[in-house]
mmCIF file of C-alpha atoms in Angstrom:
data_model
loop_
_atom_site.group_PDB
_atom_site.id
_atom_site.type_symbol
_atom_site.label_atom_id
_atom_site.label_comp_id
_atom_site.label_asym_id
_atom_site.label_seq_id
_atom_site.Cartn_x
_atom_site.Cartn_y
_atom_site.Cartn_z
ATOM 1 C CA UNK A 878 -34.137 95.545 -134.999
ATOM 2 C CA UNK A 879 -37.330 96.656 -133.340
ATOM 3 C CA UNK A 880 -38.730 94.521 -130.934
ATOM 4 C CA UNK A 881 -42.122 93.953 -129.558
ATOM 5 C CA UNK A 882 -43.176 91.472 -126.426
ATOM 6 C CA UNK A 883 -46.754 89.598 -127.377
ATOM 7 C CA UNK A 884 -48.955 88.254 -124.989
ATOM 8 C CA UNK A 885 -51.524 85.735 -126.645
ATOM 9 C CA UNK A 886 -53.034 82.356 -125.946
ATOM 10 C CA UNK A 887 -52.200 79.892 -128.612
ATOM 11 C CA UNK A 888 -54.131 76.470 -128.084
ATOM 12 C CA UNK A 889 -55.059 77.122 -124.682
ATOM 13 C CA UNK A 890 -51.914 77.715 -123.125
ATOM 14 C CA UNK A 891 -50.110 81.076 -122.275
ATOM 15 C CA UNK A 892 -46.972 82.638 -123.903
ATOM 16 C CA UNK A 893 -45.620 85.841 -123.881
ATOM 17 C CA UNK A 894 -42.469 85.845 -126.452
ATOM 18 C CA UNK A 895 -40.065 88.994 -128.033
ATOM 19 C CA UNK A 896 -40.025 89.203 -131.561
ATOM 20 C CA UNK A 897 -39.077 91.614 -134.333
ATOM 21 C CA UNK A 898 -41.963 93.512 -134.930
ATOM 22 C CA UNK A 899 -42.270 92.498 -138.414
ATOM 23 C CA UNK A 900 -42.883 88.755 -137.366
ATOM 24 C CA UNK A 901 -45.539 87.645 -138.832
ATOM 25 C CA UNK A 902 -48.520 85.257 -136.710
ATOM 26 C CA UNK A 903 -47.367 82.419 -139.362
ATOM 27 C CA UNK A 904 -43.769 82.505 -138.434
ATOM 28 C CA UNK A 905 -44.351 82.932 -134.750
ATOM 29 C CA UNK A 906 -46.526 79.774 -134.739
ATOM 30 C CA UNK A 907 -44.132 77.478 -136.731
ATOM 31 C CA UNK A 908 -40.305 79.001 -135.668
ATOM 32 C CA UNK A 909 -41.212 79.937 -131.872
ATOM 33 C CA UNK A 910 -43.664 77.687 -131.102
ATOM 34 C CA UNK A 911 -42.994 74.831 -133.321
ATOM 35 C CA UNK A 912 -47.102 74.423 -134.242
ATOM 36 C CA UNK A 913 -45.897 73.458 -137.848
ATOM 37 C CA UNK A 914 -48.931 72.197 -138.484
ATOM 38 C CA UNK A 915 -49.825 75.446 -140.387
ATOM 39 C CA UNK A 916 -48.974 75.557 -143.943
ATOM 40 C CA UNK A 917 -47.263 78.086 -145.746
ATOM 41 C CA UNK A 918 -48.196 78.223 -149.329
ATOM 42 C CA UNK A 919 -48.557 81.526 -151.129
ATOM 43 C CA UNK A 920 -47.493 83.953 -148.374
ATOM 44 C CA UNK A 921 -50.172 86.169 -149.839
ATOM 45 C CA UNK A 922 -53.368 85.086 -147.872
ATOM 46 C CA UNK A 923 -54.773 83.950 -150.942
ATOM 47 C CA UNK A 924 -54.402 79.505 -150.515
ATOM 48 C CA UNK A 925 -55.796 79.558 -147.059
ATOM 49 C CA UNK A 926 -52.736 77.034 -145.797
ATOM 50 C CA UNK A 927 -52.114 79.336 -143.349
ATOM 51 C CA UNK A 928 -55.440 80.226 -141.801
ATOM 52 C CA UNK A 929 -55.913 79.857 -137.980
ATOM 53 C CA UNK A 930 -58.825 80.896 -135.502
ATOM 54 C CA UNK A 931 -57.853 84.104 -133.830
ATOM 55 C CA UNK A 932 -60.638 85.250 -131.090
ATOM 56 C CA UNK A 933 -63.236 82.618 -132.676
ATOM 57 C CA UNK A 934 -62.476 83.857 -136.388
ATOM 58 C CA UNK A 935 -60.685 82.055 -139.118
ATOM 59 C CA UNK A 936 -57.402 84.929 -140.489
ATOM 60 C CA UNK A 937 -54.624 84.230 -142.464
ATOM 61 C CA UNK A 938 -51.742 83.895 -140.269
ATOM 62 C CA UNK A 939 -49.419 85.138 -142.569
ATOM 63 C CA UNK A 940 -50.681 88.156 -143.528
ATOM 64 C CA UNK A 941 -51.358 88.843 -139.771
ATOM 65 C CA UNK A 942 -48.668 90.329 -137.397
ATOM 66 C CA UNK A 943 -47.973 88.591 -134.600
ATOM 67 C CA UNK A 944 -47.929 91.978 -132.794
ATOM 68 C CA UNK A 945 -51.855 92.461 -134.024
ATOM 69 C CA UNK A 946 -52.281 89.630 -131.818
ATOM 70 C CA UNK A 947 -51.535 91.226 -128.444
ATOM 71 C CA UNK A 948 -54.037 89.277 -126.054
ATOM 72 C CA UNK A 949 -55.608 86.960 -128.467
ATOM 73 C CA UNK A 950 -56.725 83.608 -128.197
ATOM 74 C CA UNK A 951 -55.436 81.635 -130.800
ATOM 75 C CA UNK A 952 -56.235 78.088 -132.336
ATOM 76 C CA UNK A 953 -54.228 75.859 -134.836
ATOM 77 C CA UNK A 954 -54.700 72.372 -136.065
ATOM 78 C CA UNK A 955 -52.972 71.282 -133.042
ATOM 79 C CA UNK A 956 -55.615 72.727 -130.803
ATOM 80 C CA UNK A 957 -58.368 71.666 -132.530
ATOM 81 C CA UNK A 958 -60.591 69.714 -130.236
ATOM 82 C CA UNK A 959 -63.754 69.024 -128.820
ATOM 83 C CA UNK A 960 -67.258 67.058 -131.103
ATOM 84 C CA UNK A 961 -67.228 69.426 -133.837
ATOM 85 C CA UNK A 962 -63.391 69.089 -134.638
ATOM 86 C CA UNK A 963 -63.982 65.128 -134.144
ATOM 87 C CA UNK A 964 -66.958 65.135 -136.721
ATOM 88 C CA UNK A 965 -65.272 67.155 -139.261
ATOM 89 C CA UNK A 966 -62.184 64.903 -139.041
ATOM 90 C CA UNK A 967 -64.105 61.876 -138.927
ATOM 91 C CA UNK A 968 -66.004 63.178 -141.919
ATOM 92 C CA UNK A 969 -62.985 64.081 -143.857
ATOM 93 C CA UNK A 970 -61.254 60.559 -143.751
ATOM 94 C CA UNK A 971 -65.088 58.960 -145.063
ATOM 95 C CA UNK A 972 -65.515 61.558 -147.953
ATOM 96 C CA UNK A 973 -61.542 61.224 -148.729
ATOM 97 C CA UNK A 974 -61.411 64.985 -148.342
ATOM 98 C CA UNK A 975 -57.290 64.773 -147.809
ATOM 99 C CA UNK A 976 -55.407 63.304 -150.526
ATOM 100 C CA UNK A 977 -51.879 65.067 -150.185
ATOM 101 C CA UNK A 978 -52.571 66.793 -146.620
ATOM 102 C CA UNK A 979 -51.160 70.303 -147.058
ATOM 103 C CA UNK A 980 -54.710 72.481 -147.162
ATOM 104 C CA UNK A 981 -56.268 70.424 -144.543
ATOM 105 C CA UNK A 982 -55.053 72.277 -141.661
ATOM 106 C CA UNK A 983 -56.424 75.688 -142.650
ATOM 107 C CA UNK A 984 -59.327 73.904 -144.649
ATOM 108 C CA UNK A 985 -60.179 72.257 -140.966
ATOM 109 C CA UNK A 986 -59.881 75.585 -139.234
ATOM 110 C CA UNK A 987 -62.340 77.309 -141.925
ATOM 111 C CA UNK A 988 -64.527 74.623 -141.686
ATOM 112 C CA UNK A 989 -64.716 73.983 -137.993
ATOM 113 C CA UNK A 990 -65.844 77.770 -138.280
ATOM 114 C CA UNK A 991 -68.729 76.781 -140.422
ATOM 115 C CA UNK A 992 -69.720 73.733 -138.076
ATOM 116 C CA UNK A 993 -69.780 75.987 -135.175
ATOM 117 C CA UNK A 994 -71.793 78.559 -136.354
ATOM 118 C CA UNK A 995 -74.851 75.902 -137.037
ATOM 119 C CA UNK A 996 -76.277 77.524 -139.777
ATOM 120 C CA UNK A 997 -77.588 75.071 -142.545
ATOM 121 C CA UNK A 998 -75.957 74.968 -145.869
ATOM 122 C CA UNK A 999 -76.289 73.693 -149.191
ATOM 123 C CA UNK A 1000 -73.111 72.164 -151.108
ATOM 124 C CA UNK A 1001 -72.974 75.763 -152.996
ATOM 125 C CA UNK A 1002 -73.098 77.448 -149.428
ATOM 126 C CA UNK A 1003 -70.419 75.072 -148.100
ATOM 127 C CA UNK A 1004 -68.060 75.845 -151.591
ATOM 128 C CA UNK A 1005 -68.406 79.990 -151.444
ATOM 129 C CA UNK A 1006 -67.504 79.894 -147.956
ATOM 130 C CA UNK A 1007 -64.573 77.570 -148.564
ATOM 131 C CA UNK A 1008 -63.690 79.298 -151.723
ATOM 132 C CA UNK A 1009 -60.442 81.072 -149.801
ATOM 133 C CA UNK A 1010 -58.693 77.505 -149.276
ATOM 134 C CA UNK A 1011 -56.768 75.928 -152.200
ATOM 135 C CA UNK A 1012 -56.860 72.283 -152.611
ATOM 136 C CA UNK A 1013 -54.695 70.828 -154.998
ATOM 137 C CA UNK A 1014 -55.705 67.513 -154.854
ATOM 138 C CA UNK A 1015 -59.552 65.938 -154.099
ATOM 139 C CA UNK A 1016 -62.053 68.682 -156.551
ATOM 140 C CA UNK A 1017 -63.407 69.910 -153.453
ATOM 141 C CA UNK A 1018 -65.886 67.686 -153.435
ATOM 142 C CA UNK A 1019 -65.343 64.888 -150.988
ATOM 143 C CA UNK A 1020 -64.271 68.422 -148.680
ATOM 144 C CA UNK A 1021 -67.966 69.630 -149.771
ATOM 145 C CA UNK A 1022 -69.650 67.021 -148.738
ATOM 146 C CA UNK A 1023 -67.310 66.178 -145.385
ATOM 147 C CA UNK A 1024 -68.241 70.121 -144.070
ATOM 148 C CA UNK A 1025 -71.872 69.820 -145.071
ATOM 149 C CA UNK A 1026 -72.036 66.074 -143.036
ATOM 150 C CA UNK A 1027 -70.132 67.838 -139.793
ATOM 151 C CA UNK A 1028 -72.297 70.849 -139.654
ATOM 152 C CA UNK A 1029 -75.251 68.546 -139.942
ATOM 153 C CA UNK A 1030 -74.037 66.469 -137.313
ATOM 154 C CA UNK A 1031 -73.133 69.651 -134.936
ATOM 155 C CA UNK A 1032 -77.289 71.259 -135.707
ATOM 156 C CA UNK A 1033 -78.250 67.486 -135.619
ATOM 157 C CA UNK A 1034 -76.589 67.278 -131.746
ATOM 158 C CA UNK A 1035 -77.334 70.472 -130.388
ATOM 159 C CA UNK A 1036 -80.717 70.053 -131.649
ATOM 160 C CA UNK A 1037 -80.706 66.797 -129.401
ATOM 161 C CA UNK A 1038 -79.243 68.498 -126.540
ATOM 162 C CA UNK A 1039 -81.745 71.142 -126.174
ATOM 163 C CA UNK A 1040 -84.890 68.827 -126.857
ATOM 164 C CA UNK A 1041 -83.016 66.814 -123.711
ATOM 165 C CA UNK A 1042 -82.475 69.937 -121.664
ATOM 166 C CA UNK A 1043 -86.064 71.243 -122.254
ATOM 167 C CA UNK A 1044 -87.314 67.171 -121.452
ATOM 168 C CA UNK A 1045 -85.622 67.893 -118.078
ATOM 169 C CA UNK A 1046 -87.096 71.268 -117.313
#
């Protein structure tokens, strides 16, 4: 079996691990690492279950070797923190944008994507970009209208923060 040592960051902490070279992100994450938080659905990439932030950018982690991830930073659900993961979890539980759970994790990574990036979005916006997670269960609305409330509460704060800042100049 050919092995490969990978160096990454996964939630903010260090690891450097041997693995077949085959191995995929996905597998690393939940057998090595026990971060079973991600979802595996289709195996294919195509449900989204999967998806993690990889140096800032939402990827399917099992489509992705864990060898292409040689000195990455990588987040799960686990190591989502900080406002805008609070807002869009917070929004989630109001809009009832989980019913059976198993999309949320990649549907939070994908969306705490969208939050950060601050760009405005109508509900049609907020679908398209989502359109690469599966959900089973809620008609996408409730998840809709949770994403569209977090990224107006992350523009809505940041807004705040530099009217503040520029107060104090």
């Amino acid at each position: 079996m050919n092995e490969i040592t990978v160096h990454l960051k996964v939630n903010g902490r260090p690891h450097t691990l041997r693995t077949a070279g085959r191995t995929t992100l996905a597998d690393l994450l939940r057998d090595r690492l026990g971060l079973t938080g991600l979802h595996l659905g289709c195996e294919q990439g195509v449900c989204g279950a999967c998806t993690v932030i990889v140096d800032g950018l939402p990827m399917r982690a099992c489509l992705t070797l864990a060898g292409a991830c040689e000195d990455s930073d990588v987040v799960t659900v686990e190591g989502l923190d900080g406002p805008d993961a609070d807002r869009l979890r917070d929004a989630f539980s109001r809009h009832g944008a989980l019913q059976c759970g198993f999309c949320t994790p990649g549907m939070l990574l994908s969306a705490h994507h969208l939050v950060r990036a601050r760009q405005p979005l109508d509900r049609e916006e907020v679908g398209v970009a989502l359109s690469g997670n599966i959900c089973r269960c809620t008609g996408y609305n409730g998840i809709v209208s949770a994403v569209r409330e977090a990224l107006e509460g992350g523009i809505a704060a940041e807004s705040a923060a530099v009217t503040t800042r520029n107060h104090e100049e």
